[in-house]
Amino acid sequence: GRHPPTRNSSPSHLTPRRSLLVAHCSPLTAFRLLSLLAMTLTPHLSKVRLDILINGEPAPPLACIVHRDASHSVGKGMTRKLRELIPRQQFKVPIQAAIGQKVVASSVISPMRKDVLAKCYGGDITRKKKLLQKQAKGKKRMKAIGKVNVPQEAFMAVLKLKDGGN
């Protein structure tokens, strides 16, 4: 059978109760029991706040508390759902799921394109380039000051997704 540990054989950081536990079971079982004990003593450390950023702006109603291991899959699901539900804008809209400053999932709503060259029939290429540069400048300005309006249906759909519905 197993002999009780001597004073020097158990690690110094283990309490007497833990060293007794380690002494009377296999190393794998002891590891599992100590891991379970650590998880029950510190359950708040495994939970994180998952924030949703739409065009760099946080959307507080969409934030949720999830387990750290599930944060990537939950964030990916939420960003995909929002990408489907938010209407396209004149500029590119990034949707990100983040834990603090670290982005764990991301989706992008591609911009709408207006055909500014429709009224140009042939002619000089410089005129077309001028129109395209003017459009690019306007989109850049719009992105700098543009706000993305998230429809109520998108919020409701994501909240249903958070509650476990489809």
Coordinates of N, CA and C in Angstrom, one line a residue:
G1 N 0.8 -1.2 0.0 CA 0.0 0.0 0.0 C 0.9 1.2 0.0
R2 N 0.2 2.3 0.1 CA 0.9 3.6 0.1 C 1.3 4.0 1.6
H3 N 2.5 4.6 1.7 CA 2.9 5.0 3.0 C 2.6 6.5 3.1
P4 N 2.3 6.9 4.3 CA 2.1 8.4 4.5 C 3.3 9.1 4.2
P5 N 3.2 10.3 3.6 CA 4.4 11.1 3.2 C 5.2 11.5 4.5
T6 N 6.5 11.6 4.3 CA 7.3 12.1 5.3 C 7.2 13.6 5.3
R7 N 7.8 14.3 6.3 CA 7.7 15.7 6.4 C 8.3 16.4 5.1
N8 N 9.4 15.9 4.6 CA 10.1 16.5 3.5 C 9.6 16.1 2.1
S9 N 8.7 15.1 2.0 CA 8.3 14.7 0.7 C 7.1 15.5 0.0
S10 N 6.4 16.2 0.8 CA 5.3 17.0 0.2 C 5.7 18.4 0.0
P11 N 5.2 19.0 -1.1 CA 5.6 20.4 -1.4 C 5.2 21.3 -0.2
S12 N 6.0 22.3 0.0 CA 5.8 23.2 1.1 C 4.5 24.1 0.9
H13 N 4.1 24.3 -0.3 CA 3.0 25.3 -0.5 C 1.6 24.6 -0.3
L14 N 1.6 23.2 -0.2 CA 0.4 22.5 0.1 C 0.0 22.6 1.5
T15 N -1.2 22.8 1.8 CA -1.7 22.8 3.2 C -1.7 21.3 3.7
P16 N -1.8 21.1 5.0 CA -1.8 19.7 5.4 C -2.9 18.9 4.8
R17 N -4.1 19.5 4.7 CA -5.3 18.8 4.2 C -5.0 18.4 2.7
R18 N -4.5 19.4 1.9 CA -4.2 19.1 0.5 C -3.1 18.0 0.4
S19 N -2.1 18.1 1.2 CA -1.0 17.1 1.1 C -1.5 15.7 1.5
L20 N -2.5 15.6 2.4 CA -3.1 14.4 2.7 C -3.9 13.9 1.5
L21 N -4.6 14.8 0.8 CA -5.4 14.4 -0.3 C -4.4 13.9 -1.4
V22 N -3.3 14.5 -1.6 CA -2.3 14.1 -2.7 C -1.7 12.8 -2.3
A23 N -1.5 12.5 -1.0 CA -0.8 11.3 -0.6 C -1.7 10.1 -0.9
H24 N -3.0 10.2 -0.8 CA -3.8 9.0 -0.9 C -4.5 8.8 -2.2
C25 N -4.1 9.4 -3.3 CA -4.7 9.1 -4.6 C -3.6 9.3 -5.7
S26 N -3.9 8.8 -6.9 CA -3.0 8.9 -7.9 C -2.7 10.3 -8.3
P27 N -1.5 10.6 -8.9 CA -1.2 12.0 -9.3 C -2.2 12.6 -10.2
L28 N -2.7 11.9 -11.1 CA -3.7 12.5 -12.0 C -5.0 12.8 -11.3
T29 N -5.5 11.9 -10.4 CA -6.7 12.2 -9.6 C -6.4 13.4 -8.7
A30 N -5.3 13.5 -8.1 CA -4.9 14.6 -7.2 C -4.9 15.9 -8.0
F31 N -4.4 15.9 -9.2 CA -4.4 17.1 -10.0 C -5.8 17.5 -10.4
R32 N -6.6 16.6 -10.7 CA -8.0 16.9 -11.1 C -8.8 17.5 -9.9
L33 N -8.5 16.9 -8.7 CA -9.2 17.3 -7.5 C -8.7 18.7 -7.1
L34 N -7.4 19.0 -7.2 CA -6.9 20.3 -6.9 C -7.4 21.3 -7.9
S35 N -7.5 21.0 -9.2 CA -8.0 21.9 -10.2 C -9.4 22.2 -9.9
L36 N -10.2 21.2 -9.6 CA -11.6 21.4 -9.2 C -11.8 22.3 -8.0
L37 N -10.9 22.1 -7.0 CA -10.9 22.9 -5.8 C -10.6 24.4 -6.2
A38 N -9.6 24.6 -7.0 CA -9.2 25.9 -7.5 C -10.3 26.6 -8.2
M39 N -11.0 25.9 -9.1 CA -12.1 26.5 -9.8 C -13.2 26.9 -8.9
T40 N -13.5 26.1 -7.9 CA -14.6 26.4 -7.0 C -14.3 27.6 -6.1
L41 N -13.0 27.7 -5.8 CA -12.6 28.9 -4.9 C -12.5 30.2 -5.7
T42 N -12.2 30.1 -7.0 CA -12.1 31.3 -7.8 C -13.0 31.2 -9.1
P43 N -14.3 31.2 -8.9 CA -15.2 31.1 -10.1 C -15.2 32.4 -10.9
H44 N -15.0 33.5 -10.2 CA -15.1 34.8 -10.9 C -14.0 35.0 -11.9
L45 N -12.8 34.4 -11.7 CA -11.7 34.6 -12.6 C -11.9 34.0 -14.0
S46 N -12.8 33.0 -14.1 CA -13.0 32.4 -15.4 C -14.0 33.1 -16.2
K47 N -14.7 34.1 -15.6 CA -15.7 34.8 -16.3 C -15.1 36.2 -16.8
V48 N -15.5 36.6 -18.0 CA -15.0 37.8 -18.6 C -16.2 38.6 -19.2
R49 N -16.0 39.9 -19.3 CA -17.0 40.8 -19.9 C -16.7 40.9 -21.4
L50 N -17.6 40.5 -22.2 CA -17.4 40.6 -23.7 C -18.2 41.8 -24.2
D51 N -17.4 42.8 -24.7 CA -18.0 44.0 -25.2 C -18.1 43.9 -26.7
I52 N -19.2 44.5 -27.3 CA -19.3 44.6 -28.7 C -19.1 46.1 -29.1
L53 N -18.2 46.2 -30.1 CA -17.8 47.5 -30.7 C -18.3 47.6 -32.1
I54 N -19.1 48.6 -32.4 CA -19.6 48.9 -33.7 C -19.0 50.1 -34.2
N55 N -18.2 50.0 -35.2 CA -17.4 51.1 -35.8 C -16.5 51.8 -34.7
G56 N -16.0 51.0 -33.9 CA -15.1 51.5 -32.8 C -15.8 52.0 -31.6
E57 N -17.1 52.1 -31.6 CA -17.9 52.6 -30.5 C -18.5 51.5 -29.7
P58 N -18.3 51.4 -28.4 CA -18.9 50.3 -27.6 C -20.5 50.4 -27.6
A59 N -21.1 49.2 -27.7 CA -22.6 49.1 -27.6 C -22.9 48.5 -26.3
P60 N -23.0 49.2 -25.2 CA -23.2 48.7 -23.8 C -24.4 47.7 -23.7
P61 N -25.5 47.9 -24.4 CA -26.6 46.9 -24.2 C -26.3 45.5 -24.8
L62 N -25.3 45.4 -25.6 CA -24.9 44.1 -26.2 C -23.8 43.4 -25.4
A63 N -23.2 44.1 -24.4 CA -22.2 43.5 -23.6 C -22.7 42.4 -22.8
C64 N -21.9 41.3 -22.5 CA -22.4 40.2 -21.7 C -21.2 39.6 -21.0
I65 N -21.5 38.8 -20.0 CA -20.5 38.1 -19.2 C -20.5 36.6 -19.7
V66 N -19.4 36.2 -20.1 CA -19.2 34.8 -20.6 C -18.0 34.1 -20.0
H67 N -18.0 32.8 -20.1 CA -16.8 32.1 -19.7 C -15.6 32.4 -20.6
R68 N -14.4 32.5 -20.1 CA -13.3 32.9 -20.9 C -13.1 31.9 -22.1
D69 N -13.3 30.6 -21.9 CA -13.1 29.6 -22.9 C -14.2 29.8 -24.1
A70 N -15.3 30.3 -23.7 CA -16.4 30.4 -24.8 C -16.5 31.8 -25.4
S71 N -15.6 32.7 -25.0 CA -15.7 34.1 -25.4 C -15.5 34.2 -27.0
H72 N -14.6 33.4 -27.6 CA -14.4 33.5 -29.0 C -15.6 33.1 -29.8
S73 N -16.2 31.9 -29.4 CA -17.3 31.4 -30.2 C -18.6 32.3 -30.0
V74 N -18.8 32.8 -28.7 CA -19.9 33.7 -28.5 C -19.7 35.0 -29.2
G75 N -18.5 35.5 -29.2 CA -18.3 36.8 -29.9 C -18.4 36.7 -31.4
K76 N -17.9 35.5 -32.0 CA -18.1 35.3 -33.4 C -19.5 35.2 -33.8
G77 N -20.3 34.5 -33.0 CA -21.7 34.4 -33.3 C -22.5 35.7 -33.3
M78 N -22.1 36.5 -32.3 CA -22.8 37.8 -32.1 C -22.4 38.8 -33.3
T79 N -21.1 38.8 -33.6 CA -20.6 39.7 -34.7 C -21.2 39.3 -36.1
R80 N -21.3 38.0 -36.3 CA -22.0 37.5 -37.5 C -23.4 37.9 -37.6
K81 N -24.1 37.7 -36.5 CA -25.6 38.1 -36.5 C -25.8 39.6 -36.7
L82 N -24.9 40.4 -36.1 CA -25.0 41.8 -36.3 C -24.7 42.2 -37.7
R83 N -23.7 41.5 -38.3 CA -23.3 41.8 -39.7 C -24.5 41.6 -40.6
E84 N -25.3 40.5 -40.3 CA -26.5 40.3 -41.2 C -27.6 41.3 -41.0
L85 N -27.7 41.8 -39.7 CA -28.9 42.6 -39.4 C -28.7 44.1 -39.6
I86 N -27.5 44.6 -39.4 CA -27.2 46.1 -39.6 C -27.2 46.4 -41.1
P87 N -28.0 47.4 -41.5 CA -27.9 47.8 -42.9 C -26.6 48.3 -43.4
R88 N -26.3 48.1 -44.6 CA -25.0 48.6 -45.2 C -25.0 50.1 -45.2
Q89 N -23.8 50.7 -44.9 CA -23.6 52.1 -44.9 C -22.7 52.5 -46.1
Q90 N -22.5 53.8 -46.2 CA -21.6 54.3 -47.3 C -20.2 54.0 -47.1
F91 N -19.8 53.6 -45.9 CA -18.4 53.3 -45.5 C -18.3 51.9 -44.9
K92 N -17.1 51.4 -44.8 CA -16.9 50.1 -44.1 C -17.1 50.2 -42.6
V93 N -17.9 49.2 -42.1 CA -18.2 49.2 -40.6 C -17.7 48.0 -40.0
P94 N -16.6 48.1 -39.1 CA -16.1 46.9 -38.4 C -17.0 46.7 -37.2
I95 N -17.3 45.4 -36.9 CA -18.0 45.0 -35.7 C -17.1 44.0 -35.0
Q96 N -16.8 44.4 -33.7 CA -15.8 43.6 -33.0 C -16.3 43.2 -31.6
A97 N -15.9 42.0 -31.2 CA -16.2 41.5 -29.9 C -14.8 41.6 -29.1
A98 N -14.8 42.3 -28.0 CA -13.5 42.5 -27.3 C -13.7 42.2 -25.8
I99 N -12.5 41.7 -25.3 CA -12.4 41.6 -23.8 C -11.4 42.6 -23.4
G100 N -11.8 43.7 -22.8 CA -10.9 44.8 -22.5 C -10.5 45.4 -23.8
Q101 N -9.2 45.4 -24.0 CA -8.6 46.0 -25.3 C -8.4 44.9 -26.3
K102 N -8.5 43.6 -25.9 CA -8.2 42.5 -26.8 C -9.4 42.1 -27.7
V103 N -9.3 42.2 -29.0 CA -10.4 41.8 -29.9 C -10.3 40.3 -30.0
V104 N -11.4 39.6 -29.7 CA -11.5 38.2 -29.8 C -12.2 37.7 -31.1
A105 N -13.1 38.5 -31.7 CA -13.8 38.2 -32.9 C -14.2 39.4 -33.6
S106 N -14.3 39.3 -34.9 CA -14.5 40.5 -35.8 C -15.2 40.1 -37.0
S107 N -16.1 41.1 -37.5 CA -16.8 41.0 -38.8 C -16.8 42.4 -39.4
V108 N -17.0 42.4 -40.7 CA -17.0 43.7 -41.3 C -18.2 43.8 -42.3
I109 N -18.9 44.9 -42.2 CA -20.0 45.2 -43.1 C -19.4 46.0 -44.3
S110 N -19.5 45.4 -45.5 CA -18.8 46.1 -46.6 C -19.7 47.3 -47.0
P111 N -19.0 48.3 -47.6 CA -19.8 49.5 -47.9 C -20.6 49.4 -49.2
M112 N -21.6 50.3 -49.3 CA -22.4 50.3 -50.5 C -21.6 51.1 -51.5
R113 N -21.7 50.8 -52.8 CA -21.0 51.5 -53.8 C -22.0 52.2 -54.7
K114 N -21.7 53.5 -54.9 CA -22.6 54.2 -55.8 C -21.7 54.4 -57.1
D115 N -22.4 54.2 -58.2 CA -21.7 54.2 -59.5 C -21.6 55.7 -60.0
V116 N -20.5 56.4 -59.6 CA -20.3 57.8 -60.0 C -19.9 57.9 -61.4
L117 N -19.5 56.8 -62.0 CA -19.0 56.9 -63.4 C -20.2 56.6 -64.4
A118 N -21.4 56.5 -63.9 CA -22.5 56.1 -64.8 C -22.8 57.3 -65.9
K119 N -22.5 58.5 -65.4 CA -22.8 59.6 -66.4 C -21.7 60.0 -67.3
C120 N -20.5 59.3 -67.1 CA -19.4 59.5 -68.0 C -19.4 58.5 -69.1
Y121 N -19.5 59.0 -70.3 CA -19.5 58.2 -71.5 C -18.2 58.4 -72.2
G122 N -17.3 57.4 -72.1 CA -16.0 57.4 -72.8 C -15.2 58.6 -72.3
G123 N -14.7 59.4 -73.2 CA -14.0 60.6 -72.9 C -12.6 60.4 -72.2
D124 N -12.2 61.4 -71.5 CA -10.9 61.4 -70.9 C -10.9 60.7 -69.6
I125 N -9.8 59.9 -69.3 CA -9.7 59.1 -68.1 C -9.5 60.0 -66.9
T126 N -9.0 61.2 -67.0 CA -8.7 62.1 -65.9 C -10.0 62.5 -65.2
R127 N -11.1 62.7 -66.0 CA -12.4 63.1 -65.5 C -12.9 61.9 -64.6
K128 N -12.8 60.7 -65.0 CA -13.2 59.5 -64.2 C -12.4 59.5 -62.9
K129 N -11.1 59.7 -63.0 CA -10.2 59.6 -61.8 C -10.6 60.7 -60.8
K130 N -10.9 61.9 -61.3 CA -11.3 63.0 -60.5 C -12.6 62.7 -59.7
L131 N -13.6 62.1 -60.4 CA -14.8 61.7 -59.7 C -14.6 60.6 -58.7
L132 N -13.8 59.6 -59.0 CA -13.5 58.6 -58.0 C -12.8 59.1 -56.8
Q133 N -11.8 60.1 -57.0 CA -11.1 60.7 -55.9 C -12.0 61.5 -55.0
K134 N -12.9 62.2 -55.7 CA -13.9 63.0 -54.9 C -14.8 62.1 -54.1
Q135 N -15.2 61.0 -54.6 CA -16.0 60.0 -53.9 C -15.2 59.5 -52.7
A136 N -14.0 59.1 -52.9 CA -13.1 58.6 -51.8 C -13.0 59.6 -50.7
K137 N -12.8 60.8 -51.1 CA -12.6 61.9 -50.1 C -13.9 62.0 -49.2
G138 N -15.0 62.0 -49.9 CA -16.3 62.1 -49.2 C -16.6 60.9 -48.3
K139 N -16.2 59.7 -48.7 CA -16.3 58.5 -47.8 C -15.4 58.6 -46.6
K140 N -14.2 59.1 -46.8 CA -13.3 59.3 -45.7 C -13.9 60.2 -44.7
R141 N -14.4 61.4 -45.1 CA -15.0 62.3 -44.2 C -16.2 61.7 -43.5
M142 N -17.0 61.0 -44.3 CA -18.2 60.4 -43.7 C -17.9 59.4 -42.6
K143 N -16.8 58.6 -42.9 CA -16.4 57.6 -41.9 C -15.9 58.3 -40.6
A144 N -15.2 59.4 -40.7 CA -14.7 60.1 -39.6 C -15.8 60.6 -38.7
I145 N -16.9 61.1 -39.3 CA -18.0 61.7 -38.5 C -19.2 60.8 -38.5
G146 N -19.2 59.7 -39.2 CA -20.4 58.9 -39.4 C -20.8 58.1 -38.2
K147 N -22.1 58.0 -37.9 CA -22.6 57.2 -36.8 C -23.4 56.1 -37.5
V148 N -23.3 54.9 -36.9 CA -24.0 53.7 -37.4 C -25.2 53.6 -36.5
N149 N -26.4 53.6 -37.1 CA -27.7 53.4 -36.4 C -28.0 51.9 -36.5
V150 N -28.1 51.3 -35.3 CA -28.4 49.9 -35.2 C -29.9 49.7 -35.0
P151 N -30.6 49.0 -35.9 CA -32.0 48.9 -35.8 C -32.4 48.1 -34.6
Q152 N -33.6 48.3 -34.0 CA -34.1 47.7 -32.8 C -34.1 46.1 -33.0
E153 N -34.5 45.7 -34.3 CA -34.6 44.3 -34.6 C -33.2 43.6 -34.3
A154 N -32.1 44.3 -34.7 CA -30.8 43.7 -34.5 C -30.5 43.5 -33.1
F155 N -30.8 44.5 -32.2 CA -30.6 44.4 -30.8 C -31.4 43.2 -30.2
M156 N -32.7 43.1 -30.6 CA -33.5 42.0 -30.1 C -33.0 40.6 -30.6
A157 N -32.6 40.5 -31.8 CA -32.1 39.3 -32.3 C -30.8 38.8 -31.6
V158 N -29.9 39.8 -31.3 CA -28.7 39.5 -30.6 C -29.0 39.1 -29.1
L159 N -30.0 39.8 -28.5 CA -30.3 39.5 -27.1 C -30.9 38.1 -27.1
K160 N -31.7 37.7 -28.1 CA -32.3 36.3 -28.1 C -31.1 35.3 -28.3
L161 N -30.1 35.7 -29.1 CA -28.9 34.8 -29.3 C -28.2 34.6 -28.0
K162 N -28.1 35.7 -27.2 CA -27.4 35.6 -25.9 C -28.2 34.7 -24.9
D163 N -29.5 34.8 -25.0 CA -30.3 34.0 -24.1 C -30.4 32.5 -24.4
G164 N -29.8 32.1 -25.6 CA -29.8 30.7 -26.0 C -30.7 30.4 -27.1
G165 N -31.5 31.4 -27.6 CA -32.4 31.2 -28.7 C -31.7 31.3 -30.0
N166 N -32.4 31.0 -31.1 CA -31.8 31.2 -32.4 C -32.2 32.4 -33.1

